[in-house]
Amino acid sequence: MTQPQPRIAARHPLLYVERCAIRRDDSGIVAHHEDGDELLPVGRVIALLIGPGVTVSREAISHITASGCAVAFTQRHGHRLLAVANPGDRSSANLLQQARLWASPRSRMAVARRMFRLRFGDDVPPNANMRRLRGLEGGRVKAAYREHARRTGVTWKGRVYGPEAEPDTVNLVLSTLNAALYAVTHAVVLGLGLSPAIGFIHTGNHLSFVHDVADLYKTDITIPAAFDLAAEEPESPRRLARERAGELFDGLPGRMVKDVLEILELHGVGAIPTGLWDPAEGVVPAGTNYGQDDPRDEPER
């Protein structure tokens, strides 16, 4: 009999490994390092991030996902997600709730307001429309840039984007930290069984919801950190940002899980049996032969 998976809300968020061989043995999933073996608690995390230098057996991947843990292959320190294996028997309840909230303009707007309120507190008017919310966001972000430029003494000339741009040190650091933030957010979103593409504020991109969630933490985390690191006048801004990102985001995945569950009014669940949709009866059990049912007994629709 399949053991029930722990509720997502009760799991730890992410586990990152690199430069090891991951195998399944009698004790569970083990990472073989040069310094010894380490038992990976995959049944207690929502996603395992696999960095460079890792070999993993097919049997191990199968066991990890069967335990309800997503597997994400990433660049070093989880800075960018390359591929993901999701648990096949995980409940779709979270994804369906996300889609329901997105499909109604009224509930979509309510989610957007909850996100802005999480960022800016009680300053968000209860009936503010999206234009007003965008204006509030723009003003707060500009104020954050000015505040941290003044605090650190780093010159701020504005945000610079695009391949043709010539960013200064603080822009290089900020872009690198934000890329790492997106990767962490992406892993959490997938680990919760949600769609990265179904955004409530952002739209039109396969990572729209990732951008929605990541924006919750920029003014608190990546913007002040970018100015702090730029003030050190590093020779390699991107390298310094990558080295500090792990420490900077310590504890963030757990906070992120809590926030997303609250924003989308979710209750984390494990695996549930697959059902069959019926417009009259709701969901009926799958894996059952309904051949004895006489279609002639059904009313016309």
XYZ file of C-alpha atoms in Angstrom:
301
model
C 0.000 0.000 0.000
C 1.332 3.462 -0.936
C 2.340 5.510 2.088
C 0.694 8.945 2.222
C 3.006 11.825 1.453
C 3.378 14.575 4.054
C 1.446 17.778 3.476
C 3.508 20.261 1.468
C 3.128 22.872 4.183
C 4.866 20.495 6.604
C 7.885 19.925 4.350
C 11.167 21.804 4.291
C 11.467 23.805 1.060
C 14.691 23.053 -0.841
C 17.805 20.899 -0.648
C 20.846 21.635 -2.848
C 23.646 19.183 -3.709
C 26.637 19.297 -6.054
C 29.729 17.222 -6.919
C 28.489 13.855 -5.697
C 26.933 10.609 -6.892
C 23.313 10.070 -5.891
C 22.171 6.478 -5.560
C 19.442 4.524 -3.873
C 20.444 1.889 -1.338
C 18.738 0.014 1.489
C 18.734 3.103 3.717
C 17.202 5.442 1.135
C 18.671 8.087 -1.193
C 22.370 8.603 -0.528
C 24.794 11.227 -1.852
C 28.322 9.826 -2.109
C 30.862 12.633 -1.544
C 34.647 12.544 -1.292
C 34.224 13.155 2.434
C 31.721 10.347 2.938
C 28.091 9.442 2.431
C 25.083 11.590 3.273
C 21.492 10.398 3.529
C 19.232 12.856 1.679
C 15.858 13.456 3.400
C 13.948 13.691 0.113
C 10.666 12.754 1.769
C 10.812 15.961 3.811
C 11.631 18.541 1.110
C 9.518 19.867 -1.754
C 12.406 20.030 -4.244
C 15.943 18.677 -4.588
C 18.246 21.020 -6.521
C 21.018 19.152 -8.347
C 24.021 21.312 -9.216
C 27.169 20.680 -11.281
C 29.255 17.536 -10.941
C 26.399 15.248 -9.910
C 25.616 11.825 -11.306
C 22.269 10.347 -10.369
C 20.823 6.941 -11.111
C 17.494 6.432 -12.804
C 16.336 4.384 -9.816
C 17.178 7.272 -7.489
C 15.231 9.785 -9.589
C 12.251 7.440 -9.637
C 12.350 6.991 -5.858
C 12.813 10.719 -5.171
C 9.830 11.776 -7.270
C 7.735 8.916 -5.879
C 8.312 10.401 -2.422
C 6.637 13.629 -3.575
C 9.870 15.597 -4.064
C 10.524 17.453 -7.330
C 14.019 17.221 -8.853
C 15.526 20.327 -10.469
C 18.818 20.319 -12.369
C 20.490 23.693 -11.910
C 23.615 25.722 -12.416
C 25.914 26.168 -9.444
C 24.180 27.222 -6.215
C 20.824 26.795 -7.968
C 21.224 30.045 -9.898
C 19.353 28.839 -12.972
C 17.009 25.903 -13.509
C 17.859 23.725 -16.501
C 15.349 20.862 -16.253
C 12.785 19.566 -13.779
C 11.266 16.177 -12.938
C 7.980 16.482 -11.063
C 6.283 13.800 -8.936
C 3.831 11.957 -11.149
C 1.242 11.198 -8.473
C 1.135 14.589 -6.769
C -2.284 16.130 -6.288
C -3.276 18.776 -8.830
C -5.313 20.622 -6.179
C -2.851 23.514 -5.878
C -2.628 23.983 -9.642
C -6.413 23.876 -10.021
C -6.825 26.467 -7.257
C -4.254 28.699 -8.979
C -6.141 28.361 -12.279
C -9.502 29.082 -10.620
C -8.196 32.271 -9.036
C -6.604 33.363 -12.308
C -9.668 32.636 -14.467
C -11.933 35.134 -12.691
C -10.988 38.846 -13.052
C -12.426 39.465 -9.581
C -10.369 36.791 -7.800
C -7.293 37.560 -9.927
C -7.480 41.173 -8.781
C -7.874 40.024 -5.176
C -4.696 37.931 -5.453
C -2.824 40.867 -6.983
C -3.897 43.104 -4.089
C -2.759 40.475 -1.580
C 0.654 40.409 -3.268
C 1.011 44.192 -3.184
C -0.186 44.276 0.422
C 2.441 41.697 1.357
C 5.089 43.973 -0.187
C 3.864 47.371 0.964
C 1.644 46.712 3.973
C -1.406 48.786 4.826
C -0.482 51.502 2.311
C -2.320 49.495 -0.365
C -5.892 50.849 -0.709
C -8.430 47.996 -0.486
C -10.118 48.886 -3.794
C -7.081 50.071 -5.762
C -7.097 49.149 -9.454
C -4.061 47.785 -11.283
C -2.981 51.180 -12.603
C -2.860 52.585 -9.093
C -1.052 49.504 -7.812
C 1.564 49.783 -10.569
C 2.070 53.425 -9.664
C 2.491 52.532 -6.001
C 5.003 49.835 -6.898
C 7.000 52.128 -9.171
C 7.214 54.824 -6.522
C 8.282 52.394 -3.802
C 10.968 50.769 -5.956
C 12.416 54.142 -6.995
C 12.444 55.206 -3.355
C 14.303 51.996 -2.442
C 16.985 52.708 -5.052
C 17.449 56.259 -3.726
C 17.496 55.131 -0.100
C 20.175 52.475 -0.567
C 22.267 54.650 -2.873
C 22.308 57.303 -0.143
C 22.995 54.718 2.571
C 25.966 53.109 0.800
C 27.329 56.057 -1.168
C 26.980 54.111 -4.431
C 26.041 56.261 -7.424
C 22.684 55.297 -8.901
C 21.968 56.281 -12.509
C 18.936 54.065 -13.047
C 18.173 50.476 -13.943
C 19.890 49.204 -17.098
C 18.582 46.202 -19.074
C 19.179 44.400 -22.335
C 22.075 42.917 -24.316
C 23.044 46.306 -25.763
C 23.252 47.968 -22.362
C 26.478 48.766 -20.526
C 25.529 48.253 -16.881
C 27.543 49.631 -13.995
C 28.603 47.562 -10.990
C 25.394 47.891 -8.999
C 23.307 46.915 -12.042
C 25.507 43.878 -12.714
C 25.168 42.722 -9.116
C 21.428 43.356 -9.030
C 20.803 41.437 -12.266
C 22.848 38.485 -10.995
C 21.070 38.409 -7.634
C 17.672 38.672 -9.299
C 18.524 35.773 -11.638
C 19.369 33.661 -8.589
C 16.156 34.801 -6.908
C 14.148 33.707 -9.957
C 15.752 30.260 -9.821
C 14.905 29.808 -6.134
C 11.374 31.028 -6.779
C 10.982 28.733 -9.790
C 11.993 25.722 -7.692
C 9.534 26.629 -4.934
C 6.680 27.174 -7.409
C 7.285 23.807 -9.066
C 7.762 22.101 -5.717
C 4.336 23.339 -4.620
C 2.755 21.813 -7.715
C 1.931 25.210 -9.260
C 2.301 26.530 -12.798
C 5.141 29.033 -13.364
C 3.184 30.438 -16.323
C -0.108 31.397 -14.643
C 0.718 34.852 -13.339
C -1.628 37.304 -11.645
C 0.325 40.514 -12.222
C 2.768 39.453 -14.929
C 1.401 37.736 -18.024
C 2.454 36.377 -21.410
C 5.625 34.631 -20.234
C 6.130 31.014 -19.191
C 7.614 32.331 -15.922
C 4.945 34.951 -15.185
C 4.049 33.586 -11.741
C 7.742 33.197 -10.890
C 8.152 36.924 -11.568
C 5.066 37.689 -9.473
C 6.472 35.861 -6.462
C 10.092 36.989 -6.850
C 9.006 40.637 -6.881
C 7.736 40.208 -3.319
C 11.313 40.096 -2.031
C 13.364 42.449 -4.206
C 12.998 45.626 -2.150
C 13.753 43.695 1.052
C 16.576 41.477 -0.195
C 18.176 41.902 -3.615
C 18.083 45.711 -3.923
C 19.788 46.496 -0.581
C 22.235 43.607 -1.079
C 23.172 44.861 -4.559
C 24.151 48.260 -3.186
C 26.045 46.667 -0.278
C 28.081 44.479 -2.642
C 28.654 47.289 -5.133
C 30.040 49.399 -2.292
C 32.813 46.799 -1.917
C 33.970 47.750 -5.447
C 34.515 44.126 -6.536
C 36.703 43.264 -9.518
C 34.118 40.711 -10.655
C 30.635 41.899 -9.615
C 28.808 38.883 -11.022
C 31.117 36.397 -9.315
C 30.764 38.145 -5.963
C 26.977 38.178 -6.313
C 26.903 34.458 -7.111
C 29.145 33.676 -4.137
C 26.976 35.655 -1.711
C 23.591 34.565 -3.054
C 23.432 31.344 -1.029
C 23.910 33.168 2.260
C 21.607 35.985 1.164
C 18.717 33.628 0.410
C 19.175 31.446 3.484
C 15.721 30.924 4.965
C 13.941 32.562 2.019
C 12.421 29.371 0.519
C 10.569 28.633 3.757
C 9.243 32.179 3.896
C 8.297 31.932 0.227
C 6.315 28.705 0.730
C 4.364 30.283 3.590
C 3.622 33.421 1.565
C 2.505 31.572 -1.577
C 0.218 29.239 0.376
C -1.371 32.284 2.000
C -1.665 34.335 -1.202
C -3.376 31.545 -3.127
C -5.336 30.260 -0.112
C -3.752 26.833 -0.471
C -3.530 23.849 1.845
C -0.551 21.684 0.947
C -1.448 18.090 0.141
C 0.417 14.995 -0.950
C -0.565 12.368 -3.481
C -4.224 11.573 -4.075
C -5.845 8.977 -6.325
C -6.555 10.089 -9.876
C -10.261 10.618 -10.481
C -12.565 10.935 -13.477
C -14.526 14.128 -14.048
C -18.301 13.899 -14.401
C -20.466 17.031 -14.881
C -23.314 15.475 -12.893
C -21.479 13.537 -10.174
C -18.327 15.598 -9.781
C -15.251 13.368 -9.522
C -15.643 9.591 -9.543
C -12.883 7.053 -8.824
C -10.510 6.076 -11.619
C -9.266 2.525 -12.062
C -12.835 1.230 -12.076
C -14.587 -0.480 -14.973
C -17.871 1.314 -15.550
C -18.929 -1.054 -18.340
C -22.005 -2.149 -16.374
C -23.394 1.382 -16.586
C -26.002 1.561 -19.374
C -25.575 4.783 -21.352
C -29.274 4.585 -22.262
C -30.123 5.233 -18.616
C -28.384 8.602 -18.683
C -30.544 11.673 -19.360
C -29.861 13.593 -22.539
C -27.788 16.750 -22.149
